[in-house]
Short mmCIF file of C-alpha atoms and ligand atoms in Angstrom, two decimals:
data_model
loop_
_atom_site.label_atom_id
_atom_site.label_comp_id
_atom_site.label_asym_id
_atom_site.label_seq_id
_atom_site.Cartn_x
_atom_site.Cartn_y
_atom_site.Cartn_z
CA UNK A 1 -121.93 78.94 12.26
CA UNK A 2 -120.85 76.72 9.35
CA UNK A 3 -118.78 78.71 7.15
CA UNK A 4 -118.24 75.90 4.43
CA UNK A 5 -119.51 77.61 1.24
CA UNK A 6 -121.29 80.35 1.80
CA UNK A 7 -123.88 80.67 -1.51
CA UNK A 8 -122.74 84.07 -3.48
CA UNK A 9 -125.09 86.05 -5.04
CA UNK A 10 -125.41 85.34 -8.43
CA UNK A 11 -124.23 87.84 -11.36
CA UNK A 12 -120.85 88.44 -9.44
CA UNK A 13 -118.62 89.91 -11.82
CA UNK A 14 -115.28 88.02 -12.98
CA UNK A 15 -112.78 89.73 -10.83
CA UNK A 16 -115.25 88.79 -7.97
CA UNK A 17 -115.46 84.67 -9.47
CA UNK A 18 -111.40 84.78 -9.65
CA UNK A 19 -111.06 84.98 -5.84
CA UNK A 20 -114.43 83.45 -4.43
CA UNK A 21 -115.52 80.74 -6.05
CA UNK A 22 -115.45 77.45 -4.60
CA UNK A 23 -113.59 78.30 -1.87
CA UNK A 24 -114.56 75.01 -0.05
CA UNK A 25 -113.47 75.87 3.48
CA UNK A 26 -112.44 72.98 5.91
CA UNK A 27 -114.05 73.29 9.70
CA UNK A 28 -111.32 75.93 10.65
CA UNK A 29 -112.86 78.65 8.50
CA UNK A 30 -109.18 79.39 6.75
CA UNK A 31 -109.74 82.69 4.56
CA UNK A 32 -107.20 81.13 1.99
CA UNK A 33 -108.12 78.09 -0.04
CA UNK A 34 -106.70 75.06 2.00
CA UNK A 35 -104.51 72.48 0.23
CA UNK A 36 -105.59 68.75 0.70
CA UNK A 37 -102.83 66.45 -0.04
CA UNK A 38 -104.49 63.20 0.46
CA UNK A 39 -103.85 60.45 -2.09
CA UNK A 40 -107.19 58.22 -0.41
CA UNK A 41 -110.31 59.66 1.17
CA UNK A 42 -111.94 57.44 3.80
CA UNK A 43 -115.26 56.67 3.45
CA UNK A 44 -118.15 56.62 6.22
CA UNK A 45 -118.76 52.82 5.30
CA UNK A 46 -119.40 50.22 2.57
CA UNK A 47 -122.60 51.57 1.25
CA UNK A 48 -121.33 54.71 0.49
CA UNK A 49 -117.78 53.81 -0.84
CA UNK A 50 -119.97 51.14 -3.10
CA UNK A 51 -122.25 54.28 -4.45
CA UNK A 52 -119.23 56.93 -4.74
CA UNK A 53 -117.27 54.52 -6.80
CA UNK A 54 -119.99 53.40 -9.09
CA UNK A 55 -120.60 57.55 -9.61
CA UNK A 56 -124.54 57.35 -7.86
CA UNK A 57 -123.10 59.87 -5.05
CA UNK A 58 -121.18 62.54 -5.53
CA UNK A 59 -117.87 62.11 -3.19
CA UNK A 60 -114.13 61.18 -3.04
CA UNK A 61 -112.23 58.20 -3.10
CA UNK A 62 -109.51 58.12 -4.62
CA UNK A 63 -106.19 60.85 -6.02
CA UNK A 64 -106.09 59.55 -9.54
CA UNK A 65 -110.12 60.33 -10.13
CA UNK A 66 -110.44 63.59 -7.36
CA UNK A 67 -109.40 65.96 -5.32
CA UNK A 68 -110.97 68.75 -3.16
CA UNK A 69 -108.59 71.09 -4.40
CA UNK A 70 -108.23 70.29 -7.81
CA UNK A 71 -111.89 70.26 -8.02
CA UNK A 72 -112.02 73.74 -6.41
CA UNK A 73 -109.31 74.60 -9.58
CA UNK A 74 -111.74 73.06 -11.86
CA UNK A 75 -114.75 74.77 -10.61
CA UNK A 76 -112.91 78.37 -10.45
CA UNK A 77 -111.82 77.78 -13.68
CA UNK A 78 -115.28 77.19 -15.58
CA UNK A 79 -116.53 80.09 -13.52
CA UNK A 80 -113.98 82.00 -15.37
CA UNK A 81 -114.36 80.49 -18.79
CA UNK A 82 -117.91 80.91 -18.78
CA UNK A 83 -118.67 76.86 -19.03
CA UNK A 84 -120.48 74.37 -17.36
CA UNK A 85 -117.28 72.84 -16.03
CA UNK A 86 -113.87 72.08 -16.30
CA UNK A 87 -111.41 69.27 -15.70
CA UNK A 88 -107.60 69.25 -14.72
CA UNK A 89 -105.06 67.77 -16.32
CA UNK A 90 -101.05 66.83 -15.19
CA UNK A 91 -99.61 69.54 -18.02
CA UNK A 92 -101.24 70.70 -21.31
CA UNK A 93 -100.26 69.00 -23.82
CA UNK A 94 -101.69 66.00 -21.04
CA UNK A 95 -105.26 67.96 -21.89
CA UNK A 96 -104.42 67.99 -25.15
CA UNK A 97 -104.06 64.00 -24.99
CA UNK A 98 -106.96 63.36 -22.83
CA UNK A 99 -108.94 65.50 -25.35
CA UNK A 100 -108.19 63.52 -27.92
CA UNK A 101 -108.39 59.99 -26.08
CA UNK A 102 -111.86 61.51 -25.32
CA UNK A 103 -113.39 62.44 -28.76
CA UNK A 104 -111.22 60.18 -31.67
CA UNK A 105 -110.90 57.07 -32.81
CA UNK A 106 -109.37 55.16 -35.58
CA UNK A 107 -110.90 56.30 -38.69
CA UNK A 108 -111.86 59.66 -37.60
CA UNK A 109 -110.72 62.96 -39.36
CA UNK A 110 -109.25 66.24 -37.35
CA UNK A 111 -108.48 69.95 -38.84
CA UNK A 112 -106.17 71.54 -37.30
CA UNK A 113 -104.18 74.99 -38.15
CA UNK A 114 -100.04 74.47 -39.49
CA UNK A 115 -99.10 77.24 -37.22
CA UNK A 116 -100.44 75.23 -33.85
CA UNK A 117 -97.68 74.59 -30.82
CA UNK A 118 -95.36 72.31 -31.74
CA UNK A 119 -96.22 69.16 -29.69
CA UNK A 120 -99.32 69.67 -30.44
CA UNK A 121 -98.75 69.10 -34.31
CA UNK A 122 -96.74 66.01 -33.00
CA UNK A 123 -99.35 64.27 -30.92
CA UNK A 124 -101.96 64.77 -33.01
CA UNK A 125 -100.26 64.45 -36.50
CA UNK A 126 -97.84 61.77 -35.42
CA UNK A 127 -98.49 59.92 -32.07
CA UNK A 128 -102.40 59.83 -32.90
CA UNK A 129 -101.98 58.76 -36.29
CA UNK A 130 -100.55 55.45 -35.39
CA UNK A 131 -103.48 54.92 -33.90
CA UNK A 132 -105.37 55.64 -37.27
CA UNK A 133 -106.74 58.76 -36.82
CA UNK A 134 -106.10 61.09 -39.69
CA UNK A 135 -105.03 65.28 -39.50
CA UNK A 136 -105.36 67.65 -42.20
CA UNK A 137 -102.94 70.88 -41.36
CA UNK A 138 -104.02 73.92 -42.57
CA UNK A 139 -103.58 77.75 -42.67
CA UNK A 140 -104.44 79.29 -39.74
CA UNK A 141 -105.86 82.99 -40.79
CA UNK A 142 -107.61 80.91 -44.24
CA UNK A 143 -111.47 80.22 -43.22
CA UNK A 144 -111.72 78.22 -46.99
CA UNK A 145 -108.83 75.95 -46.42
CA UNK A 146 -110.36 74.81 -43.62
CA UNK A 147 -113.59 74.60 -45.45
CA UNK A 148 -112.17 72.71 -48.00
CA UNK A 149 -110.51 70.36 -46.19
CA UNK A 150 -113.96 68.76 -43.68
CA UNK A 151 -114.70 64.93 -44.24
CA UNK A 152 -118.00 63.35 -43.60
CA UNK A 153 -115.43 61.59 -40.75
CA UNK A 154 -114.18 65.29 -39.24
CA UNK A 155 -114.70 65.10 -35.57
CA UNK A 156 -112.56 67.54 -34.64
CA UNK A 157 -111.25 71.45 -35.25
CA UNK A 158 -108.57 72.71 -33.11
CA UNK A 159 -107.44 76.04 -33.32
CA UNK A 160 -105.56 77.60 -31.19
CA UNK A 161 -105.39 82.19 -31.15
CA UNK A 162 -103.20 84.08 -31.60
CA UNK A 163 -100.25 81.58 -32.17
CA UNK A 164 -96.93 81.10 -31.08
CA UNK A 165 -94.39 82.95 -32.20
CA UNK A 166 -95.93 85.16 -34.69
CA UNK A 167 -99.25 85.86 -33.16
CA UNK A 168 -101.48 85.07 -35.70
CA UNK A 169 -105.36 84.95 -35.20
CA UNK A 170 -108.13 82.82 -36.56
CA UNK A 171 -111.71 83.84 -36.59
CA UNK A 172 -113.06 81.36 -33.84
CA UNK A 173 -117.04 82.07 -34.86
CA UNK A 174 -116.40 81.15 -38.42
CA UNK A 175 -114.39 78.11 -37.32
CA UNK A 176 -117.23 76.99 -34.90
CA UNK A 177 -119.94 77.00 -37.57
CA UNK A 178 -118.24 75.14 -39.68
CA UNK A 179 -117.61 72.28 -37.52
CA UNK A 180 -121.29 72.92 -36.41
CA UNK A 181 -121.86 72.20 -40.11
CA UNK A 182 -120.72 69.14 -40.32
CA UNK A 183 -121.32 67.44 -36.48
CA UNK A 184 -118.26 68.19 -35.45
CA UNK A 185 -116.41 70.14 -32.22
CA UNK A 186 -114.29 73.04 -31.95
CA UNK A 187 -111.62 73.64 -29.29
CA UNK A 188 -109.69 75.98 -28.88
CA UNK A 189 -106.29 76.09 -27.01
CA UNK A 190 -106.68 79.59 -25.36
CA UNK A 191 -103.01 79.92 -23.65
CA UNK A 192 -101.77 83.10 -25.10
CA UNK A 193 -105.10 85.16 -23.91
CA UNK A 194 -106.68 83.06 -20.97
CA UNK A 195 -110.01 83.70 -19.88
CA UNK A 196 -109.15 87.11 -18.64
CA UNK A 197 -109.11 88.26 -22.66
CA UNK A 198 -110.96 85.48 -24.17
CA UNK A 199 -113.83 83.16 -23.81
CA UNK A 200 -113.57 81.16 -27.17
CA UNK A 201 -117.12 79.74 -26.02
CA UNK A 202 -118.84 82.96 -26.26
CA UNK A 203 -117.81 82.43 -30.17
CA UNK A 204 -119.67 79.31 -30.10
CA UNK A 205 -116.43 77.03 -29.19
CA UNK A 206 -117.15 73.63 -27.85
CA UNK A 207 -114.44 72.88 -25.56
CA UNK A 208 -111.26 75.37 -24.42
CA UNK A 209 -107.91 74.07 -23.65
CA UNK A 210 -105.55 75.45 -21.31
CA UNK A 211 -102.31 75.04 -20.43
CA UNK A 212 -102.14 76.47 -16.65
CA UNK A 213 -97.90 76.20 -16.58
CA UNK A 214 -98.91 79.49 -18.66
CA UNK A 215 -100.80 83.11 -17.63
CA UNK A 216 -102.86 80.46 -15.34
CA UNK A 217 -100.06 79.89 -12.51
CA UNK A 218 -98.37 83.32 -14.28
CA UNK A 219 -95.45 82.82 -12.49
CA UNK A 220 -93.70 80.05 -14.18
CA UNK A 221 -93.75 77.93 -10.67
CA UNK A 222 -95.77 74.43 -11.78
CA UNK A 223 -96.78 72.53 -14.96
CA UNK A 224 -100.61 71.98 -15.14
CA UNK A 225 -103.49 71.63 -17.97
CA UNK A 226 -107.11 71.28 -18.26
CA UNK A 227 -110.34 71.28 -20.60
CA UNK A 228 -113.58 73.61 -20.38
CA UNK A 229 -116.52 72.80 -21.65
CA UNK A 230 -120.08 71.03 -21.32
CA UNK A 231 -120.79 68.71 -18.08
CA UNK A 232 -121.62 66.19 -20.61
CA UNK A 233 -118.33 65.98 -22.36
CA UNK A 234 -116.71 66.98 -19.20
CA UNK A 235 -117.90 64.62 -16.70
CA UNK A 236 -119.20 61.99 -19.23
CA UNK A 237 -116.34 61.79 -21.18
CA UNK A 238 -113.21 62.91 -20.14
CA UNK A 239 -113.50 61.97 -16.36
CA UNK A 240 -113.46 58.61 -17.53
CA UNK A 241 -110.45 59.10 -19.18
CA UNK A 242 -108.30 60.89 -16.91
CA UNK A 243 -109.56 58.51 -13.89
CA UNK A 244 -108.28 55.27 -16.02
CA UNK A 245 -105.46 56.70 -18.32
CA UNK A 246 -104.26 59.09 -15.17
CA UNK A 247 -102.95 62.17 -16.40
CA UNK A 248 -104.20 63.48 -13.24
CA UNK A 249 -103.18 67.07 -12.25
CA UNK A 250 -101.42 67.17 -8.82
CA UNK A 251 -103.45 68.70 -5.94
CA UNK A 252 -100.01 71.02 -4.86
CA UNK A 253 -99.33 72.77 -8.62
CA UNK A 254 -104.29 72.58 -8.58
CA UNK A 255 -103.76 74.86 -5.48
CA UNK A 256 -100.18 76.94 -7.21
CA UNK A 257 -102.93 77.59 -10.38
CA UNK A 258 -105.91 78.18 -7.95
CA UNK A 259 -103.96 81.11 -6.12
CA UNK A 260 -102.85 82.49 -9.96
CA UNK A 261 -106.09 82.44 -10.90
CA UNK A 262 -107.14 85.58 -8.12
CA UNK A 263 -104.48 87.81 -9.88
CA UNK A 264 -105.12 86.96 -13.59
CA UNK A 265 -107.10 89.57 -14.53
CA UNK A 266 -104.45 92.08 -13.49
CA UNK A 267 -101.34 90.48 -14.74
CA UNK A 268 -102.86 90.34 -18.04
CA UNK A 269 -104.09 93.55 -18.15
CA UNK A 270 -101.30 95.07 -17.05
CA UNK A 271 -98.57 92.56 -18.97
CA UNK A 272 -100.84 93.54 -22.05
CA UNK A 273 -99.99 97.18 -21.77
CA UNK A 274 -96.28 96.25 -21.44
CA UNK A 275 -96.73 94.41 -24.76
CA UNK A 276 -98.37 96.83 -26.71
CA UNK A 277 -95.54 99.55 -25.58
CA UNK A 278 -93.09 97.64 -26.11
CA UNK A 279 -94.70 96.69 -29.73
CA UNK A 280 -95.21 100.36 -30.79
CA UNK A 281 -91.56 101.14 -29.36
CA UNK A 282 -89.57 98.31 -31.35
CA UNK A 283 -91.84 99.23 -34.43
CA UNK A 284 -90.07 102.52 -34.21
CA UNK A 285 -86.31 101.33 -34.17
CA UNK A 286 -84.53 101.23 -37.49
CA UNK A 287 -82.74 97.73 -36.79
CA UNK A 288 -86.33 96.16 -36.56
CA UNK A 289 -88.15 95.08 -39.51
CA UNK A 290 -91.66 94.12 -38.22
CA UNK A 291 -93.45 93.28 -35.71
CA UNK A 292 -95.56 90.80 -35.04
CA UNK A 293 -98.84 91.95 -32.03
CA UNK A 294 -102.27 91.76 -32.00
CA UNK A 295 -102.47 94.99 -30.38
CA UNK A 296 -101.01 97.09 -33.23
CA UNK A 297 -102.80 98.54 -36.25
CA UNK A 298 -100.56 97.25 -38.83
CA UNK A 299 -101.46 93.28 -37.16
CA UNK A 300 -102.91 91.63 -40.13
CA UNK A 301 -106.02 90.76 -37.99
CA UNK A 302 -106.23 93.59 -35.71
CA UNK A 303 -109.88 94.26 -35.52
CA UNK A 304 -110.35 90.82 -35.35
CA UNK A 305 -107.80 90.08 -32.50
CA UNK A 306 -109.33 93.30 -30.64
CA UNK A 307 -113.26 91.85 -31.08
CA UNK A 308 -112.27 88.49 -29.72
CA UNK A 309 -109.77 89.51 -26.72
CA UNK A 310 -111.39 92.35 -24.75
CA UNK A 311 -109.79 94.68 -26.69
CA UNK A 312 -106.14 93.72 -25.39
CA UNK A 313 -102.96 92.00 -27.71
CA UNK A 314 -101.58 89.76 -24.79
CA UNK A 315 -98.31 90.24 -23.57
CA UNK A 316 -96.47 88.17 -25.98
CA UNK A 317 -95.18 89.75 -29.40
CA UNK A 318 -92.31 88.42 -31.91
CA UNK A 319 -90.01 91.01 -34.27
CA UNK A 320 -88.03 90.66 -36.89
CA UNK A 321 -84.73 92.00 -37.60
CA UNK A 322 -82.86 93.80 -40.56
CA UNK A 323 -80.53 91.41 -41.87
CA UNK A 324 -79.16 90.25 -45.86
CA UNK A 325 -79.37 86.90 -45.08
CA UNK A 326 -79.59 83.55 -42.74
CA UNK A 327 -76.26 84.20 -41.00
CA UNK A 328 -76.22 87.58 -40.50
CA UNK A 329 -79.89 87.66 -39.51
CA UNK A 330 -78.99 84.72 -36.69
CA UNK A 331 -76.10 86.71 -36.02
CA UNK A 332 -77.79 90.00 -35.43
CA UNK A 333 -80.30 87.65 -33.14
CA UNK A 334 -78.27 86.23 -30.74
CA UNK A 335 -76.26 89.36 -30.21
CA UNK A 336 -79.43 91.14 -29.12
CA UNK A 337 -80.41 87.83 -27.04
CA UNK A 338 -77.23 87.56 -25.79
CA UNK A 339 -76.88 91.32 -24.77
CA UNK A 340 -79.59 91.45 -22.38
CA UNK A 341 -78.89 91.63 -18.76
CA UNK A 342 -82.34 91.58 -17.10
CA UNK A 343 -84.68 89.72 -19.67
CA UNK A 344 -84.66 85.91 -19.10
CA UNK A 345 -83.12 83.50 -21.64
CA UNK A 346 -85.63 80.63 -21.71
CA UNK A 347 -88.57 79.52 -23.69
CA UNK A 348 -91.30 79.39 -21.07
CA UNK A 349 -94.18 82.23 -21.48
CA UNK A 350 -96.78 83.52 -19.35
CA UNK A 351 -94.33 84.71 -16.21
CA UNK A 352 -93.89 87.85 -13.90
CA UNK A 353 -90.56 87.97 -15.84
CA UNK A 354 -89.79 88.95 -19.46
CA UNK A 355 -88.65 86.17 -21.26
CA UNK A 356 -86.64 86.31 -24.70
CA UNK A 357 -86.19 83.54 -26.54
CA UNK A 358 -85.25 82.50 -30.52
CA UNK A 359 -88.05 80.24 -32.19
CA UNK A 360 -85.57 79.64 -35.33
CA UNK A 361 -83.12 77.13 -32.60
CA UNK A 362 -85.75 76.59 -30.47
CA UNK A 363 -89.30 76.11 -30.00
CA UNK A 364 -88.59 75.63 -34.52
CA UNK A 365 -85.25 74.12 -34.41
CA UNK A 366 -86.24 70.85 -35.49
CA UNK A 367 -87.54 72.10 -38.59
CA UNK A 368 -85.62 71.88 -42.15
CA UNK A 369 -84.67 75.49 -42.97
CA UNK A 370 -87.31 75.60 -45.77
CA UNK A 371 -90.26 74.46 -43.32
CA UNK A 372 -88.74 77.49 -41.29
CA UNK A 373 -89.23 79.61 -43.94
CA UNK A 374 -92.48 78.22 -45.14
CA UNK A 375 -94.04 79.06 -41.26
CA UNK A 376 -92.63 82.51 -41.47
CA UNK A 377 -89.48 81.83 -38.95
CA UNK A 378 -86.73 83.67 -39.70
CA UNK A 379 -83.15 83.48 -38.17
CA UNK A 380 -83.95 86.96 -37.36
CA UNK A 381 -87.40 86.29 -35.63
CA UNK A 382 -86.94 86.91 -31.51
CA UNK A 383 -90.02 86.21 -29.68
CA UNK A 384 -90.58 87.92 -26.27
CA UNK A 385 -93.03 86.94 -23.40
CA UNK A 386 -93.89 90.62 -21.68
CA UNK A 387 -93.81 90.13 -18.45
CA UNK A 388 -94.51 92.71 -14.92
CA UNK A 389 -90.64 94.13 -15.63
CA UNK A 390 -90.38 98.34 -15.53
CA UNK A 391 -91.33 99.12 -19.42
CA UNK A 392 -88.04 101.14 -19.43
CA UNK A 393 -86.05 99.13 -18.22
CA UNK A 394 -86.79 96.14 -20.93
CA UNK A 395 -86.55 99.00 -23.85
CA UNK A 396 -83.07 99.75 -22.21
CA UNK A 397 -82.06 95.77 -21.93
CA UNK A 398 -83.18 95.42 -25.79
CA UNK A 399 -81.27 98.62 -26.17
CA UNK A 400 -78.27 96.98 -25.39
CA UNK A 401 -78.04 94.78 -28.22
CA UNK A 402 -80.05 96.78 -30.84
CA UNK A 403 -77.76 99.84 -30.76
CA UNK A 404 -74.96 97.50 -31.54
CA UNK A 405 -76.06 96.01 -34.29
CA UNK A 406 -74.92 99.04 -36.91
CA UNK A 407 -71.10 98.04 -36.05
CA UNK A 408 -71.68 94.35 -36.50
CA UNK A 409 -70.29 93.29 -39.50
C1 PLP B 1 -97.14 75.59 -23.44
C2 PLP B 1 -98.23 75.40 -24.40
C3 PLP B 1 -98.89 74.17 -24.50
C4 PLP B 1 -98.49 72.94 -23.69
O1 PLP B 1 -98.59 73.15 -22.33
P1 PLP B 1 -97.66 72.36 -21.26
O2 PLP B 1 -98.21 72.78 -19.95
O3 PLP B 1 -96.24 72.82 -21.51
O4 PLP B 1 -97.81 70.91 -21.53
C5 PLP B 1 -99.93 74.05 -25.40
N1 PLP B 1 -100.30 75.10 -26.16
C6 PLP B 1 -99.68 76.31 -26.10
C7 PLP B 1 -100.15 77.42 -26.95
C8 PLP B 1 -98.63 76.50 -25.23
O5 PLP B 1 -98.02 77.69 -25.17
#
C-alpha cells in the first residue's frame, strides 16, 4: 500500500490541518513528519534536472531554492493561514527583507505604522531607503493618517496587530481598502496572534508575515520566518528571491516550526487565558497604573481586537507602574524585574515560559528619552510574554516585587 499522502477529505477543520497536512511520508510510513537534511537532491537524469531547474517540473534540486520539509512547513502553514501558499524564510525580519526585495524599488512609496517592531522600522526606514525607496511612519490606531499620507507611488502598507509592547490594534479591513484604493498591498506581520487568533486575509490582507522564532515554534528553540499569501506573489515573486538572495530557512528549525505548528491552537488558547488573568489581576493592584491587553474592556480597541482575533487578547500584555518620575519609575521597574524568581529575564516572546522584560532599556533603549515618551514607553512600562506557567504562581513571582514597592523610597 503506498502510504505517501493519503488525500484528506476536504473541509477538515483547523485543529485537524495543524497536524495532517502535508505530511509527505518517506517509503517507511513514519507517523511523524520525517526530517530531510539534504543540501542536493539527485536527479533521475539530464532531462529532468534540465526541466526542474528551468521550473517546467515540479521537483528538487537544490537546499538554497527547496526542501521537502520546509515545503511541508510552507504548505501546513498556508493551510493554517487560509492562503494559497506560503514561503519560508531564515528568521523574520529575513521575510520581512525578502518581502520587500520582492515588491519595492527605488522610487516607490511604503506606509507603515510608528509603533511597528523595531528592526522593522530600521530596514524599511533606513536600510531600504538607501536604496531609494521612501517610508511614511504613521499612527497605528489613526485610519486618516494613513489616508492622508498614500502617494500615487504607495506600493506598500504594513501593519502589524496588536503591537509590541503596548498592544495596540489597527483595523486591518480599513487598512486593506485603502491600499486596494490606490493599487497597492497590505501585509500584515501577524506574530503576536498567529493564525490560531487571526487570519489578517480574511480582512482582505494581501500577504501575512510571520516570524516562526515566535507562537510558531512556541518554545523559543529556533529562529525562522515566512510570507503567506497568493501563489502568484508567492511562487512568482518571492521564490525568485529567496532562491538567488538565499535567506533560505533551514530544513532542521522548518521541521522544529512544523512540530509547533500541531500544538498552536492550544498554547494560544490556553496562554491567552493566562494573559487575560493575569491582565484583570494586575489591573486590580494599587502599585499598577494601567494596563495595556486586548482582552480587557478598558483596551482602547477592545471590540475591535476581539472581532479580529477569535475573540482572544494573546498572551502578551505590558503595565505600567505608579511612579513621580523617570528614576523612580525605572527604579520601581527593575525591582519588580529583578524580584522574580520563576519568570524569565529575556526579551524573546511567544515561549512555554513567562518572560518579563523592560522595553524602556531594551527592545526601546536606543531611543532618545523624548521618542520614548512620544511612543508611550515609560521607565515604568514592564512588558510580559504569558507563557504555560501555573497562573498563581506568576501572580505570586510579580508579588514579590510589587508588595515591595510601598517601602521603596
Ligand atoms: C520577533 C519579531 C519579528 C522578527 O522576527 P525574528 O524571527 O526575530 O527575525 C518581527 N515582528 C515582530 C512583531 C516580532 O515580534
Amino acid at each position: 500500500m503506498n502510504v505517501s499522502e493519503r488525500k484528506l477529505p476536504d473541509n477538515l477543520h483547523r485543529d485537524t490541518l495543524a497536524v495532517r497536512v502535508a505530511l509527505d511520508r518517506s517509503q517507511h510510513g513514519e507517523n511523524s513528519e520525517a526530517l530531510y537534511l539534504s543540501s542536493g537532491f539527485v536527479q533521475p537524469d539530464a532531462e529532468t534536472s534540465a526541466r526542474r531547474f528551468s521550473g517546467t517540473e515540479e521537483g528538487f534540486t537544490y537546499g538554497r531554492t527547496s526542501n521537502p520539509t520546509v515545503t511541508s512547513f510552507e504548505r501546513r502553514l498556508a493551510a493554517m493561514e487560509g492562503t494559497e501558499a506560503a514561503i519560508g524564510a531564515s528568521t523574520g525580519m529575513g521575510a520581512i527583507l525578502m518581502m520587500c526585495m520582492g515588491l519595492l524599488k527605488a522610487g516607490d512609496h511604503v506606509v507603515c505604522s510608528r509603533s511597528m517592531f523595531g528592526s522593522t522600522i530600521a530596514l524599511i526606514g533606513r536600510e531600504f531607503g538607501k536604496f531609494g525607496v521612501e517610508t511614511t511612519f504613521v499612527s497605528q490606531t489613526d485610519v486618516a493618517e494613513w489616508k492622508a499620507a498614500l502617494r500615487p507611488t504607495t506600493k506598500l502598507l504594513f501593519a502589524e496587530t496588536p503591537t509590541n509592547p503596548l498592544t495596540e490594534v489597527c483595523d486591518i479591513a480599513a487598512l486593506a481598502d485603502l491600499a486596494h484604493g490606490v493599487g497597492a498591498l497590505l501585509a500584515v506581520d501577524n506574530c503576536f496572534c498567529s493564525p490560531a487568533l487571526q487570519r489578517p486575509t480574511e480582512f482582505g490582507a494581501d500577504l501575512v508575515m510571520h516570524s516562526g522564532t515566535k507562537y510558531l515554534d512556541g518554545q523559543g528553540r529556533v529562529m525562522a520566518g515566512a510570507l503567506c499569501g497568493p501563489k502568484k506573489l508567492i511562487v512568482d515573486v518571492f521564490g525568485p528571491v529567496v532562491r538567488t538572495a538565499g535567506m533560505t530557512l533551514a530544513p532542521f528549525n522548518a521541521w522544529v516550526v512544523l512540530k509547533g505548528l500541531e500544538t498552536l491552537g492550544i498554547r494560544m488558547q490556553a496562554q491567552s487565558a493566562n494573559a487575560l488573568a493575569v491582565a484583570k489581576w494586575l489591573e486590580q493592584q494599587p502599585q499598577v497604573a494601567r494596563v495595556y491587553y486586548p482582552g480587557l474592556e478598558s483596551h482602547p480597541q477592545h471590540d475591535l481586537a476581539m472581532r479580529q482575533q477569535s475573540g482572544l487578547g494573546g498572551a502578551v500584555l505590558s503595565f505600567d507602574l505608579r511612579g513621580d518620575d523617570v528614576a523612580t519609575a525605572r527604579k520601581n521597574a527593575f525591582h519588580v524585574i529583578d524580584s522574580t524568581q520563576v519568570i524569565s529575564i529575556a526579551t524573546n516572546l511567544g515561549d512555554t515560559k513567562t518572560i518579563i522584560s523592560h522595553p524602556g532599556t531594551t527592545s526601546h533603549g536606543r531611543l532618545s528619552e523624548e521618542q520614548r515618551q512620544a511612543a508611550g514607553i515609560s521607565q515604568g512600562l514592564i512588558r510580559l510574554a504569558v507563557g504555560l506557567d501555573h497562573i498563581d504562581d506568576i501572580k505570586a513571582d510579580l508579588s514579590r516585587g510589587l508588595g515591595g514597592l510601598d517601602t521603596l523610597a
